[in-house]
PDB file of C-alpha atoms in Angstrom:
ATOM      1  CA  MET K   1     -37.005 -60.939  15.185  1.00  0.00           C
ATOM      2  CA  ALA K   2     -35.766 -57.378  15.680  1.00  0.00           C
ATOM      3  CA  SER K   3     -34.967 -56.390  19.225  1.00  0.00           C
ATOM      4  CA  GLU K   4     -36.509 -53.424  20.991  1.00  0.00           C
ATOM      5  CA  HIS K   5     -33.132 -51.668  20.657  1.00  0.00           C
ATOM      6  CA  ASP K   6     -33.092 -52.199  16.883  1.00  0.00           C
ATOM      7  CA  LEU K   7     -36.682 -50.956  16.561  1.00  0.00           C
ATOM      8  CA  ALA K   8     -35.832 -47.850  18.595  1.00  0.00           C
ATOM      9  CA  GLU K   9     -32.811 -47.153  16.393  1.00  0.00           C
ATOM     10  CA  ASP K  10     -34.934 -47.555  13.259  1.00  0.00           C
ATOM     11  CA  ALA K  11     -37.537 -45.164  14.660  1.00  0.00           C
ATOM     12  CA  ASP K  12     -34.874 -42.624  15.576  1.00  0.00           C
ATOM     13  CA  GLY K  13     -33.355 -42.916  12.107  1.00  0.00           C
ATOM     14  CA  ALA K  14     -36.723 -42.476  10.432  1.00  0.00           C
ATOM     15  CA  ASP K  15     -37.390 -39.429  12.595  1.00  0.00           C
ATOM     16  CA  VAL K  16     -34.017 -37.899  11.658  1.00  0.00           C
ATOM     17  CA  ASP K  17     -34.702 -38.548   7.966  1.00  0.00           C
ATOM     18  CA  ALA K  18     -38.163 -37.011   8.221  1.00  0.00           C
ATOM     19  CA  ARG K  19     -36.842 -33.882   9.930  1.00  0.00           C
ATOM     20  CA  HIS K  20     -34.078 -33.569   7.315  1.00  0.00           C
ATOM     21  CA  ALA K  21     -36.587 -33.937   4.448  1.00  0.00           C
ATOM     22  CA  ALA K  22     -38.855 -31.297   5.974  1.00  0.00           C
ATOM     23  CA  LYS K  23     -35.936 -28.932   6.486  1.00  0.00           C
ATOM     24  CA  MET K  24     -34.728 -29.365   2.906  1.00  0.00           C
ATOM     25  CA  ALA K  25     -38.266 -28.906   1.533  1.00  0.00           C
ATOM     26  CA  LYS K  26     -38.569 -25.649   3.461  1.00  0.00           C
ATOM     27  CA  ARG K  27     -35.167 -24.505   2.231  1.00  0.00           C
ATOM     28  CA  LYS K  28     -36.045 -25.396  -1.387  1.00  0.00           C
ATOM     29  CA  ALA K  29     -39.309 -23.456  -1.193  1.00  0.00           C
ATOM     30  CA  ALA K  30     -37.454 -20.383   0.102  1.00  0.00           C
ATOM     31  CA  ARG K  31     -34.801 -20.784  -2.596  1.00  0.00           C
ATOM     32  CA  ASP K  32     -37.436 -21.139  -5.328  1.00  0.00           C
ATOM     33  CA  ARG K  33     -39.163 -17.945  -4.139  1.00  0.00           C
ATOM     34  CA  MET K  34     -35.832 -16.092  -4.175  1.00  0.00           C
ATOM     35  CA  MET K  35     -34.958 -17.346  -7.674  1.00  0.00           C
ATOM     36  CA  ALA K  36     -38.406 -16.390  -9.000  1.00  0.00           C
ATOM     37  CA  GLU K  37     -37.695 -12.798  -7.985  1.00  0.00           C
ATOM     38  CA  LYS K  38     -34.399 -12.719  -9.952  1.00  0.00           C
ATOM     39  CA  SER K  39     -35.428 -12.317 -13.568  1.00  0.00           C
ATOM     40  CA  GLY K  40     -33.132  -9.541 -14.767  1.00  0.00           C
ATOM     41  CA  GLU K  41     -30.054  -9.960 -16.952  1.00  0.00           C
ATOM     42  CA  LYS K  42     -27.195  -7.561 -17.660  1.00  0.00           C
ATOM     43  CA  GLY K  43     -23.602  -7.565 -18.703  1.00  0.00           C
ATOM     44  CA  LEU K  44     -21.548  -7.754 -15.525  1.00  0.00           C
ATOM     45  CA  ILE K  45     -18.307  -6.104 -14.503  1.00  0.00           C
ATOM     46  CA  ILE K  46     -16.442  -8.802 -12.580  1.00  0.00           C
ATOM     47  CA  VAL K  47     -13.244  -8.332 -10.568  1.00  0.00           C
ATOM     48  CA  HIS K  48     -10.969 -11.128  -9.360  1.00  0.00           C
ATOM     49  CA  THR K  49      -8.349  -9.767  -6.973  1.00  0.00           C
ATOM     50  CA  GLY K  50      -6.432 -10.577  -3.802  1.00  0.00           C
ATOM     51  CA  PRO K  51      -3.057 -12.177  -3.004  1.00  0.00           C
ATOM     52  CA  GLY K  52      -4.249 -15.762  -3.426  1.00  0.00           C
ATOM     53  CA  LYS K  53      -3.865 -17.980  -6.483  1.00  0.00           C
ATOM     54  CA  GLY K  54      -6.767 -18.519  -8.863  1.00  0.00           C
ATOM     55  CA  LYS K  55      -7.706 -15.097 -10.217  1.00  0.00           C
ATOM     56  CA  SER K  56      -6.803 -15.756 -13.850  1.00  0.00           C
ATOM     57  CA  SER K  57      -7.751 -19.438 -13.580  1.00  0.00           C
ATOM     58  CA  SER K  58     -11.285 -18.478 -12.549  1.00  0.00           C
ATOM     59  CA  ALA K  59     -11.563 -15.983 -15.396  1.00  0.00           C
ATOM     60  CA  PHE K  60     -10.463 -18.591 -17.926  1.00  0.00           C
ATOM     61  CA  GLY K  61     -13.027 -20.974 -16.472  1.00  0.00           C
ATOM     62  CA  MET K  62     -15.673 -18.392 -17.392  1.00  0.00           C
ATOM     63  CA  ILE K  63     -14.224 -18.100 -20.890  1.00  0.00           C
ATOM     64  CA  LEU K  64     -14.479 -21.873 -21.318  1.00  0.00           C
ATOM     65  CA  ARG K  65     -18.120 -21.705 -20.237  1.00  0.00           C
ATOM     66  CA  CYS K  66     -18.739 -19.126 -22.949  1.00  0.00           C
ATOM     67  CA  VAL K  67     -17.002 -21.344 -25.489  1.00  0.00           C
ATOM     68  CA  ALA K  68     -19.068 -24.334 -24.374  1.00  0.00           C
ATOM     69  CA  HIS K  69     -22.246 -22.314 -24.961  1.00  0.00           C
ATOM     70  CA  GLY K  70     -21.006 -21.154 -28.359  1.00  0.00           C
ATOM     71  CA  PHE K  71     -20.672 -17.508 -27.234  1.00  0.00           C
ATOM     72  CA  PRO K  72     -17.987 -15.377 -28.930  1.00  0.00           C
ATOM     73  CA  CYS K  73     -15.512 -14.003 -26.394  1.00  0.00           C
ATOM     74  CA  ALA K  74     -12.029 -12.535 -26.091  1.00  0.00           C
ATOM     75  CA  VAL K  75      -8.986 -12.313 -23.832  1.00  0.00           C
ATOM     76  CA  VAL K  76      -6.424  -9.534 -23.509  1.00  0.00           C
ATOM     77  CA  GLN K  77      -3.382 -10.391 -21.384  1.00  0.00           C
ATOM     78  CA  PHE K  78      -1.650  -7.332 -19.968  1.00  0.00           C
ATOM     79  CA  ILE K  79       1.360  -8.976 -18.302  1.00  0.00           C
ATOM     80  CA  LYS K  80       1.921 -12.590 -19.349  1.00  0.00           C
ATOM     81  CA  GLY K  81       2.396 -11.959 -23.031  1.00  0.00           C
ATOM     82  CA  ALA K  82       5.798 -13.643 -23.105  1.00  0.00           C
ATOM     83  CA  TRP K  83       4.542 -16.794 -21.341  1.00  0.00           C
ATOM     84  CA  ASP K  84       3.583 -19.941 -23.221  1.00  0.00           C
ATOM     85  CA  THR K  85       0.480 -20.644 -21.133  1.00  0.00           C
ATOM     86  CA  GLY K  86      -1.865 -23.613 -21.297  1.00  0.00           C
ATOM     87  CA  GLU K  87      -4.869 -21.302 -21.635  1.00  0.00           C
ATOM     88  CA  ARG K  88      -3.361 -19.624 -24.666  1.00  0.00           C
ATOM     89  CA  ARG K  89      -2.504 -22.962 -26.309  1.00  0.00           C
ATOM     90  CA  LEU K  90      -5.977 -24.364 -25.742  1.00  0.00           C
ATOM     91  CA  LEU K  91      -8.005 -21.345 -26.806  1.00  0.00           C
ATOM     92  CA  THR K  92      -5.962 -20.400 -29.872  1.00  0.00           C
ATOM     93  CA  GLY K  93      -5.351 -23.996 -30.941  1.00  0.00           C
ATOM     94  CA  HIS K  94      -8.880 -25.344 -30.594  1.00  0.00           C
ATOM     95  CA  PHE K  95     -11.363 -22.490 -30.147  1.00  0.00           C
ATOM     96  CA  GLY K  96      -9.919 -19.643 -32.184  1.00  0.00           C
ATOM     97  CA  GLU K  97     -13.181 -19.241 -34.080  1.00  0.00           C
ATOM     98  CA  LEU K  98     -14.976 -18.360 -30.833  1.00  0.00           C
ATOM     99  CA  CYS K  99     -12.302 -16.807 -28.633  1.00  0.00           C
ATOM    100  CA  GLN K 100      -9.955 -14.049 -29.731  1.00  0.00           C
ATOM    101  CA  PHE K 101      -6.727 -14.047 -27.721  1.00  0.00           C
ATOM    102  CA  TYR K 102      -4.296 -11.137 -27.516  1.00  0.00           C
ATOM    103  CA  ALA K 103      -1.125 -11.411 -25.439  1.00  0.00           C
ATOM    104  CA  MET K 104      -0.126  -7.756 -25.187  1.00  0.00           C
ATOM    105  CA  GLY K 105       2.199  -7.777 -22.182  1.00  0.00           C
ATOM    106  CA  GLU K 106       5.950  -8.305 -22.131  1.00  0.00           C
ATOM    107  CA  GLY K 107       6.307  -9.864 -18.710  1.00  0.00           C
ATOM    108  CA  PHE K 108       6.301  -8.517 -15.188  1.00  0.00           C
ATOM    109  CA  THR K 109       7.719  -5.054 -14.605  1.00  0.00           C
ATOM    110  CA  TRP K 110      10.797  -6.442 -12.844  1.00  0.00           C
ATOM    111  CA  GLU K 111      11.567  -8.474 -15.972  1.00  0.00           C
ATOM    112  CA  THR K 112      11.422  -5.627 -18.486  1.00  0.00           C
ATOM    113  CA  GLN K 113      12.973  -3.041 -16.121  1.00  0.00           C
ATOM    114  CA  ASP K 114      11.748  -0.385 -18.516  1.00  0.00           C
ATOM    115  CA  ARG K 115       8.825   1.739 -17.291  1.00  0.00           C
ATOM    116  CA  ALA K 116       8.262   3.507 -20.613  1.00  0.00           C
ATOM    117  CA  ARG K 117       8.108   0.173 -22.400  1.00  0.00           C
ATOM    118  CA  ASP K 118       5.681  -1.239 -19.805  1.00  0.00           C
ATOM    119  CA  ILE K 119       3.421   1.795 -20.138  1.00  0.00           C
ATOM    120  CA  ALA K 120       3.415   1.506 -23.924  1.00  0.00           C
ATOM    121  CA  ALA K 121       2.493  -2.183 -23.734  1.00  0.00           C
ATOM    122  CA  ALA K 122      -0.286  -1.487 -21.219  1.00  0.00           C
ATOM    123  CA  LYS K 123      -1.733   1.299 -23.353  1.00  0.00           C
ATOM    124  CA  ALA K 124      -1.652  -0.902 -26.448  1.00  0.00           C
ATOM    125  CA  GLY K 125      -3.458  -3.595 -24.477  1.00  0.00           C
ATOM    126  CA  TRP K 126      -6.090  -1.116 -23.311  1.00  0.00           C
ATOM    127  CA  GLU K 127      -6.709   0.120 -26.872  1.00  0.00           C
ATOM    128  CA  LYS K 128      -7.276  -3.475 -27.965  1.00  0.00           C
ATOM    129  CA  ALA K 129      -9.501  -4.055 -24.914  1.00  0.00           C
ATOM    130  CA  LYS K 130     -11.680  -1.053 -25.763  1.00  0.00           C
ATOM    131  CA  GLN K 131     -12.061  -2.292 -29.321  1.00  0.00           C
ATOM    132  CA  LEU K 132     -13.155  -5.736 -28.145  1.00  0.00           C
ATOM    133  CA  ILE K 133     -15.457  -4.543 -25.382  1.00  0.00           C
ATOM    134  CA  SER K 134     -17.191  -2.199 -27.839  1.00  0.00           C
ATOM    135  CA  ASP K 135     -18.123  -5.150 -30.059  1.00  0.00           C
ATOM    136  CA  PRO K 136     -21.663  -6.144 -28.999  1.00  0.00           C
ATOM    137  CA  ASN K 137     -21.213  -9.573 -30.607  1.00  0.00           C
ATOM    138  CA  LEU K 138     -18.747 -10.599 -27.902  1.00  0.00           C
ATOM    139  CA  ARG K 139     -20.407 -12.041 -24.808  1.00  0.00           C
ATOM    140  CA  MET K 140     -17.357 -11.767 -22.523  1.00  0.00           C
ATOM    141  CA  VAL K 141     -13.979 -10.021 -22.520  1.00  0.00           C
ATOM    142  CA  VAL K 142     -11.312 -10.964 -19.971  1.00  0.00           C
ATOM    143  CA  LEU K 143      -8.683  -8.341 -19.137  1.00  0.00           C
ATOM    144  CA  ASP K 144      -6.108 -10.578 -17.522  1.00  0.00           C
ATOM    145  CA  GLU K 145      -3.785  -8.885 -14.994  1.00  0.00           C
ATOM    146  CA  ILE K 146      -5.033  -5.403 -15.883  1.00  0.00           C
ATOM    147  CA  ASN K 147      -5.110  -4.615 -12.171  1.00  0.00           C
ATOM    148  CA  ILE K 148      -1.319  -4.761 -12.124  1.00  0.00           C
ATOM    149  CA  ALA K 149      -1.125  -2.169 -14.903  1.00  0.00           C
ATOM    150  CA  LEU K 150      -3.593  -0.006 -12.981  1.00  0.00           C
ATOM    151  CA  ARG K 151      -1.708  -0.460  -9.711  1.00  0.00           C
ATOM    152  CA  TYR K 152       1.493   0.941 -11.230  1.00  0.00           C
ATOM    153  CA  ASP K 153      -0.475   3.731 -12.961  1.00  0.00           C
ATOM    154  CA  TYR K 154       0.473   2.500 -16.395  1.00  0.00           C
ATOM    155  CA  LEU K 155      -3.181   3.152 -17.214  1.00  0.00           C
ATOM    156  CA  ASP K 156      -5.443   5.919 -15.949  1.00  0.00           C
ATOM    157  CA  ILE K 157      -8.010   4.345 -13.625  1.00  0.00           C
ATOM    158  CA  ASN K 158     -10.459   7.190 -14.313  1.00  0.00           C
ATOM    159  CA  GLU K 159     -10.327   6.513 -18.049  1.00  0.00           C
ATOM    160  CA  VAL K 160     -10.924   2.799 -17.498  1.00  0.00           C
ATOM    161  CA  ILE K 161     -13.847   3.457 -15.139  1.00  0.00           C
ATOM    162  CA  GLU K 162     -15.441   5.972 -17.487  1.00  0.00           C
ATOM    163  CA  PHE K 163     -15.171   3.650 -20.469  1.00  0.00           C
ATOM    164  CA  LEU K 164     -16.661   0.688 -18.617  1.00  0.00           C
ATOM    165  CA  ARG K 165     -19.481   2.828 -17.250  1.00  0.00           C
ATOM    166  CA  GLU K 166     -20.319   4.708 -20.432  1.00  0.00           C
ATOM    167  CA  SER K 167     -19.242   2.587 -23.407  1.00  0.00           C
ATOM    168  CA  LYS K 168     -19.615  -1.084 -22.478  1.00  0.00           C
ATOM    169  CA  PRO K 169     -22.544  -2.665 -24.336  1.00  0.00           C
ATOM    170  CA  PRO K 170     -25.341  -3.558 -21.900  1.00  0.00           C
ATOM    171  CA  MET K 171     -25.030  -7.344 -22.274  1.00  0.00           C
ATOM    172  CA  THR K 172     -21.232  -7.681 -22.407  1.00  0.00           C
ATOM    173  CA  HIS K 173     -19.471  -9.197 -19.405  1.00  0.00           C
ATOM    174  CA  VAL K 174     -16.017  -7.818 -18.605  1.00  0.00           C
ATOM    175  CA  VAL K 175     -13.712  -9.682 -16.208  1.00  0.00           C
ATOM    176  CA  LEU K 176     -10.710  -7.848 -14.753  1.00  0.00           C
ATOM    177  CA  THR K 177      -8.065  -9.840 -12.880  1.00  0.00           C
ATOM    178  CA  GLY K 178      -4.983  -9.145 -10.816  1.00  0.00           C
ATOM    179  CA  ARG K 179      -4.129  -8.390  -7.220  1.00  0.00           C
ATOM    180  CA  ASN K 180      -4.516  -4.947  -5.640  1.00  0.00           C
ATOM    181  CA  ALA K 181      -7.629  -3.913  -7.546  1.00  0.00           C
ATOM    182  CA  LYS K 182      -8.224  -0.195  -7.103  1.00  0.00           C
ATOM    183  CA  GLN K 183     -11.147   0.877  -4.952  1.00  0.00           C
ATOM    184  CA  GLU K 184     -12.756   2.778  -7.830  1.00  0.00           C
ATOM    185  CA  LEU K 185     -12.972  -0.452  -9.811  1.00  0.00           C
ATOM    186  CA  ILE K 186     -14.320  -2.405  -6.854  1.00  0.00           C
ATOM    187  CA  ASP K 187     -17.004   0.250  -6.354  1.00  0.00           C
ATOM    188  CA  LEU K 188     -18.046   0.028 -10.008  1.00  0.00           C
ATOM    189  CA  ALA K 189     -18.069  -3.768 -10.263  1.00  0.00           C
ATOM    190  CA  ASP K 190     -21.144  -5.976  -9.977  1.00  0.00           C
ATOM    191  CA  LEU K 191     -19.184  -8.960  -8.673  1.00  0.00           C
ATOM    192  CA  VAL K 192     -15.903  -8.862  -6.745  1.00  0.00           C
ATOM    193  CA  THR K 193     -14.044 -11.906  -5.465  1.00  0.00           C
ATOM    194  CA  GLU K 194     -10.935 -11.647  -3.315  1.00  0.00           C
ATOM    195  CA  MET K 195      -8.665 -14.676  -3.397  1.00  0.00           C
ATOM    196  CA  THR K 196      -7.101 -15.230   0.029  1.00  0.00           C
ATOM    197  CA  LEU K 197      -3.643 -16.771   0.355  1.00  0.00           C
ATOM    198  CA  LEU K 198      -3.395 -19.422   3.059  1.00  0.00           C
ATOM    199  CA  LYS K 199      -0.526 -21.547   1.707  1.00  0.00           C
ATOM    200  CA  HIS K 200       1.545 -21.489  -1.470  1.00  0.00           C
ATOM    201  CA  PRO K 201       4.228 -23.958  -2.595  1.00  0.00           C
ATOM    202  CA  PHE K 202       6.448 -21.111  -3.832  1.00  0.00           C
ATOM    203  CA  ARG K 203       7.216 -20.310  -0.194  1.00  0.00           C
ATOM    204  CA  SER K 204       8.513 -23.849   0.204  1.00  0.00           C
ATOM    205  CA  GLY K 205      10.898 -23.570  -2.730  1.00  0.00           C
ATOM    206  CA  ILE K 206       8.575 -25.020  -5.400  1.00  0.00           C
ATOM    207  CA  LYS K 207       8.687 -23.182  -8.720  1.00  0.00           C
ATOM    208  CA  ALA K 208       5.716 -22.365 -10.967  1.00  0.00           C
ATOM    209  CA  GLN K 209       4.688 -25.511 -12.844  1.00  0.00           C
ATOM    210  CA  PRO K 210       2.798 -26.101 -16.116  1.00  0.00           C
ATOM    211  CA  GLY K 211      -0.768 -27.162 -15.563  1.00  0.00           C
ATOM    212  CA  VAL K 212      -0.912 -25.402 -12.198  1.00  0.00           C
ATOM    213  CA  GLU K 213       0.376 -21.870 -12.663  1.00  0.00           C
ATOM    214  CA  PHE K 214       0.428 -21.624 -16.469  1.00  0.00           C
TER     215      PHE K 214
END
């Protein structure tokens, strides 16, 4: 036979469960009302910036979602063109019919040590980006590390802003990655995420590793 203590504990537990269920039901009703009010769709301008890791990784996660849904998409890499990255291998090797991939960069500016060459590569990447973004058949275009090209003024931020505002098809999503996003781009964007750096193995002497960084 259950003791009075056991019965009291059972009653307390049932009361906690009941209060939790009521709280969750109330929260679900509020959430359902909020979702019912959100019926619009549009092509978003999305910015991933900040000093923390994960900006490009998040953008490629979105590209893989597009691929999984069968949506045509494209990537233009402004900096990592010389890198043999896992994303590039996967998308070109297995999903080339859905995802166009253009590695237009020649490495970080301290690697090339040639400003004129960096500017030429950035401008070539932007011309390709404009061509892809203008194609209404593409659901998403990722401009990987374009913020670095904008930071060093290899590209004119006003030209980029004007094109995105005036020429992007209404249902095309454009994702722009890289630290130090310019304020003009942040102001234009629909969604901005800043990656915050708390710890990084590089500071402990660990080099970039395949599967993590590239």
